[in-house]
Coordinates of C-alpha atoms in Angstrom, one line a residue:
Chain A
A75 CA 78.0 -11.4 51.3
Q76 CA 78.4 -14.0 54.0
S77 CA 77.8 -13.2 57.5
V78 CA 77.3 -14.8 61.0
T79 CA 75.0 -13.4 63.7
Q80 CA 75.4 -14.6 67.2
L81 CA 72.3 -13.5 69.3
G82 CA 73.3 -12.3 72.7
S83 CA 76.8 -11.1 73.4
H84 CA 76.5 -12.4 77.0
V85 CA 74.5 -15.5 78.3
S86 CA 74.3 -16.5 81.9
V87 CA 73.1 -19.8 83.1
S88 CA 73.2 -21.8 86.4
E89 CA 75.2 -24.8 86.7
G90 CA 73.3 -27.9 85.7
A91 CA 71.0 -25.9 83.3
L92 CA 70.8 -26.0 79.6
V93 CA 73.2 -24.1 77.5
L94 CA 71.8 -22.6 74.4
L95 CA 73.9 -20.4 72.3
R96 CA 72.3 -19.0 69.0
C97 CA 74.1 -18.6 65.7
N98 CA 72.4 -17.7 62.4
Y99 CA 74.4 -17.4 59.3
S100 CA 73.8 -16.1 55.6
S101 CA 75.6 -18.0 52.8
S102 CA 75.1 -18.2 49.0
V103 CA 76.9 -21.6 48.9
P104 CA 76.4 -24.8 51.0
P105 CA 78.3 -23.7 54.1
Y106 CA 80.8 -25.4 56.4
L107 CA 79.9 -24.3 60.0
F108 CA 82.0 -24.3 63.1
W109 CA 81.9 -23.5 66.7
Y110 CA 85.1 -22.4 68.6
V111 CA 85.5 -22.0 72.3
Q112 CA 88.0 -19.4 73.8
Y113 CA 88.9 -19.8 77.4
P114 CA 90.5 -16.9 79.1
N115 CA 94.0 -16.1 78.0
Q116 CA 93.9 -18.9 75.4
G117 CA 93.6 -19.5 71.7
L118 CA 90.6 -20.8 69.9
Q119 CA 89.8 -24.4 70.2
L120 CA 87.5 -26.2 67.8
L121 CA 84.3 -27.6 69.6
L122 CA 82.6 -29.1 66.6
K123 CA 81.9 -28.6 62.8
Y124 CA 79.3 -29.4 60.2
T125 CA 80.5 -30.0 56.7
T126 CA 78.0 -32.5 55.3
G127 CA 75.9 -35.4 56.2
A128 CA 74.1 -35.7 59.5
T129 CA 72.8 -32.3 60.6
L130 CA 73.1 -33.0 64.3
V131 CA 76.9 -32.7 65.1
K132 CA 78.4 -33.8 68.4
G133 CA 81.5 -32.1 69.7
I134 CA 83.8 -32.1 72.6
N135 CA 82.8 -31.6 76.2
G136 CA 79.3 -32.5 75.7
F137 CA 78.3 -29.9 73.2
E138 CA 76.2 -30.6 70.1
A139 CA 74.7 -28.3 67.4
E140 CA 72.1 -28.7 64.7
F141 CA 72.4 -27.5 61.1
K142 CA 68.9 -26.3 60.2
K143 CA 69.2 -25.1 56.6
S144 CA 65.6 -23.6 56.4
E145 CA 66.3 -21.5 59.4
T146 CA 70.0 -20.8 58.4
S147 CA 70.8 -21.7 62.1
F148 CA 73.6 -23.5 63.9
H149 CA 72.8 -23.3 67.5
L150 CA 75.1 -24.7 69.9
T151 CA 73.6 -26.7 73.0
K152 CA 74.8 -28.6 76.1
P153 CA 72.2 -30.2 78.3
S154 CA 73.9 -29.5 81.7
A155 CA 76.3 -26.6 82.2
H156 CA 79.7 -26.9 84.2
M157 CA 81.4 -24.3 85.8
S158 CA 84.3 -25.1 83.4
D159 CA 82.2 -24.1 80.4
A160 CA 82.5 -20.5 81.2
A161 CA 84.3 -19.1 78.2
E162 CA 83.8 -17.2 74.9
Y163 CA 82.2 -19.0 72.0
F164 CA 82.4 -18.1 68.4
C165 CA 80.4 -19.4 65.6
A166 CA 81.9 -19.3 62.0
V167 CA 81.0 -20.1 58.6
S168 CA 83.4 -20.9 55.7
A169 CA 83.7 -18.2 53.1
S170 CA 83.0 -19.0 49.5
G171 CA 86.0 -19.6 47.1
N172 CA 89.1 -21.5 47.9
T173 CA 90.6 -18.9 50.4
G174 CA 90.2 -20.9 53.4
K175 CA 88.7 -17.9 55.2
L176 CA 86.4 -18.4 58.2
I177 CA 83.8 -15.6 58.8
F178 CA 83.2 -15.3 62.5
G179 CA 80.4 -14.0 64.6
Q180 CA 81.1 -11.4 67.3
G181 CA 81.3 -14.0 70.1
T182 CA 79.0 -14.9 73.1
T183 CA 80.4 -14.9 76.5
L184 CA 79.0 -17.7 78.6
Q185 CA 78.8 -17.2 82.3
V186 CA 78.0 -20.2 84.5
K187 CA 76.7 -19.4 88.1
P188 CA 76.9 -21.7 90.9
Chain B
E118 CA 102.2 -32.5 70.2
A119 CA 100.5 -30.9 67.2
Q120 CA 100.5 -27.3 67.6
V121 CA 100.6 -23.7 66.4
T122 CA 102.9 -21.4 68.4
Q123 CA 103.1 -17.7 68.3
N124 CA 105.7 -15.3 69.6
P125 CA 105.6 -13.0 71.6
R126 CA 102.5 -13.7 73.6
Y127 CA 102.3 -10.0 74.9
L128 CA 104.0 -7.0 73.4
I129 CA 103.7 -3.3 74.1
T130 CA 105.4 -1.0 71.7
V131 CA 105.3 2.4 70.4
T132 CA 103.9 4.1 67.2
G133 CA 106.2 3.5 64.3
K134 CA 108.6 0.9 65.7
K135 CA 108.6 -2.1 63.4
L136 CA 107.7 -5.4 64.8
T137 CA 107.4 -9.1 63.8
V138 CA 105.2 -11.6 65.3
T139 CA 106.3 -15.1 64.5
C140 CA 103.9 -18.1 63.9
S141 CA 105.1 -21.6 63.5
Q142 CA 103.2 -25.0 63.0
N143 CA 104.3 -28.5 63.2
M144 CA 101.6 -30.3 61.4
N145 CA 102.9 -29.9 57.8
H146 CA 100.0 -27.7 57.0
E147 CA 99.7 -26.1 53.7
Y148 CA 97.4 -23.2 54.7
M149 CA 98.2 -20.6 57.1
S150 CA 96.4 -17.4 58.2
W151 CA 96.4 -14.4 60.5
Y152 CA 93.4 -12.9 62.2
R153 CA 92.9 -10.2 64.5
Q154 CA 90.2 -10.1 67.2
D155 CA 88.6 -7.1 68.5
P156 CA 85.8 -6.6 71.0
G157 CA 82.3 -6.9 69.4
L158 CA 83.7 -7.8 65.9
G159 CA 84.9 -11.2 66.3
L160 CA 88.0 -12.4 64.3
R161 CA 88.8 -10.8 60.9
Q162 CA 91.2 -12.4 58.6
I163 CA 94.4 -10.2 57.8
Y164 CA 96.3 -12.2 55.4
Y165 CA 96.5 -16.0 54.3
S166 CA 98.9 -18.3 52.6
M167 CA 97.9 -21.4 50.5
N168 CA 101.6 -22.6 50.3
V169 CA 105.2 -21.6 50.3
E170 CA 105.5 -18.3 48.5
V171 CA 101.8 -18.0 47.9
T172 CA 100.2 -15.2 50.0
D173 CA 97.1 -13.1 49.7
K174 CA 95.1 -10.4 51.3
G175 CA 92.2 -11.1 53.7
D176 CA 89.7 -8.4 54.9
V177 CA 91.8 -6.1 56.8
P178 CA 95.4 -6.2 55.2
E179 CA 96.2 -2.5 55.6
G180 CA 99.2 -1.8 57.6
Y181 CA 100.4 -5.5 57.7
K182 CA 103.0 -7.7 55.6
V183 CA 103.5 -11.3 55.6
S184 CA 106.0 -13.7 54.1
R185 CA 105.9 -17.5 53.6
K186 CA 109.4 -18.7 52.8
E187 CA 109.2 -22.1 54.7
K188 CA 106.1 -24.3 55.0
R189 CA 106.1 -24.2 58.9
N190 CA 106.6 -20.4 59.5
F191 CA 104.2 -17.5 58.7
P192 CA 105.4 -14.2 60.2
L193 CA 103.3 -11.1 60.6
I194 CA 105.0 -7.9 60.1
L195 CA 103.9 -4.4 61.2
E196 CA 106.4 -2.1 59.6
S197 CA 104.8 1.1 61.2
P198 CA 102.5 0.2 63.9
S199 CA 99.8 2.6 64.9
P200 CA 97.4 2.7 67.9
N201 CA 94.5 1.3 65.7
Q202 CA 96.6 -2.0 65.4
T203 CA 96.2 -2.6 69.1
S204 CA 94.5 -6.0 69.1
L205 CA 94.6 -9.5 69.9
Y206 CA 96.2 -11.5 67.0
F207 CA 95.8 -15.2 66.1
C208 CA 97.6 -17.4 63.6
A209 CA 95.8 -20.5 62.2
S210 CA 96.9 -23.4 60.0
S211 CA 95.1 -26.2 58.1
S212 CA 95.6 -28.8 55.7
G213 CA 95.2 -27.3 52.2
T214 CA 93.1 -30.1 50.8
S215 CA 89.6 -29.6 49.8
G216 CA 87.1 -30.1 52.5
S217 CA 89.8 -29.6 55.3
I218 CA 91.1 -26.1 54.4
H219 CA 88.5 -24.5 56.7
T220 CA 89.1 -26.7 59.7
Q221 CA 91.8 -24.4 61.4
Y222 CA 93.8 -24.8 64.2
F223 CA 94.8 -21.6 66.2
G224 CA 97.8 -20.4 68.0
P225 CA 97.5 -19.0 71.6
G226 CA 97.2 -15.4 70.5
T227 CA 99.5 -12.4 70.7
R228 CA 98.1 -9.4 72.6
L229 CA 99.6 -6.2 71.0
T230 CA 99.5 -2.7 72.4
V231 CA 100.7 0.1 70.4
L232 CA 101.1 3.4 72.3

């Protein structure tokens, strides 16, 4: 069965520091991988996605993620955190079959300290 | 503006009182889906629809119904809500074409409390 594990339900960084949010997945088929961000009282916004091709994917707001097949990982990074990055982040993998279903991790709350 | 809208955004109700949460998208998407979000569990799919009159169960369909009579609308129906359906609900849509179906656009969410 496919699954997504996000390591760390809460991550705290100082403003200007590196942001690293970890995501590991299991999938029996080549996956599509996604990172979504959820700001307080808002819906999910797509940050970036990996489908095929280049394994380093750049997204909005300066975020990027690298697909590492050998490690079954898709970690999200940003070189320098801003206060506005404080939010909950979800990693997701496409389910096999043509159902369109996304399988989500449990989420990581990012806190940015001044 | 391309968007997915949901109504209501907040709802407090009592056990057994039927309710409907509406979802509408203006992107002419074929695929629509409902998820619920619970702390520590991420989002789980309730139902999905590949096109008009085509719906199917997701991972947690018990206690829910859906219909897809028009392409733009995909309401979620709780015929007899129970407290364990207290949750944050999201509607999502995407193009149904291969390769794009998983790139989903989410609505703002509906926070439901069942007393």
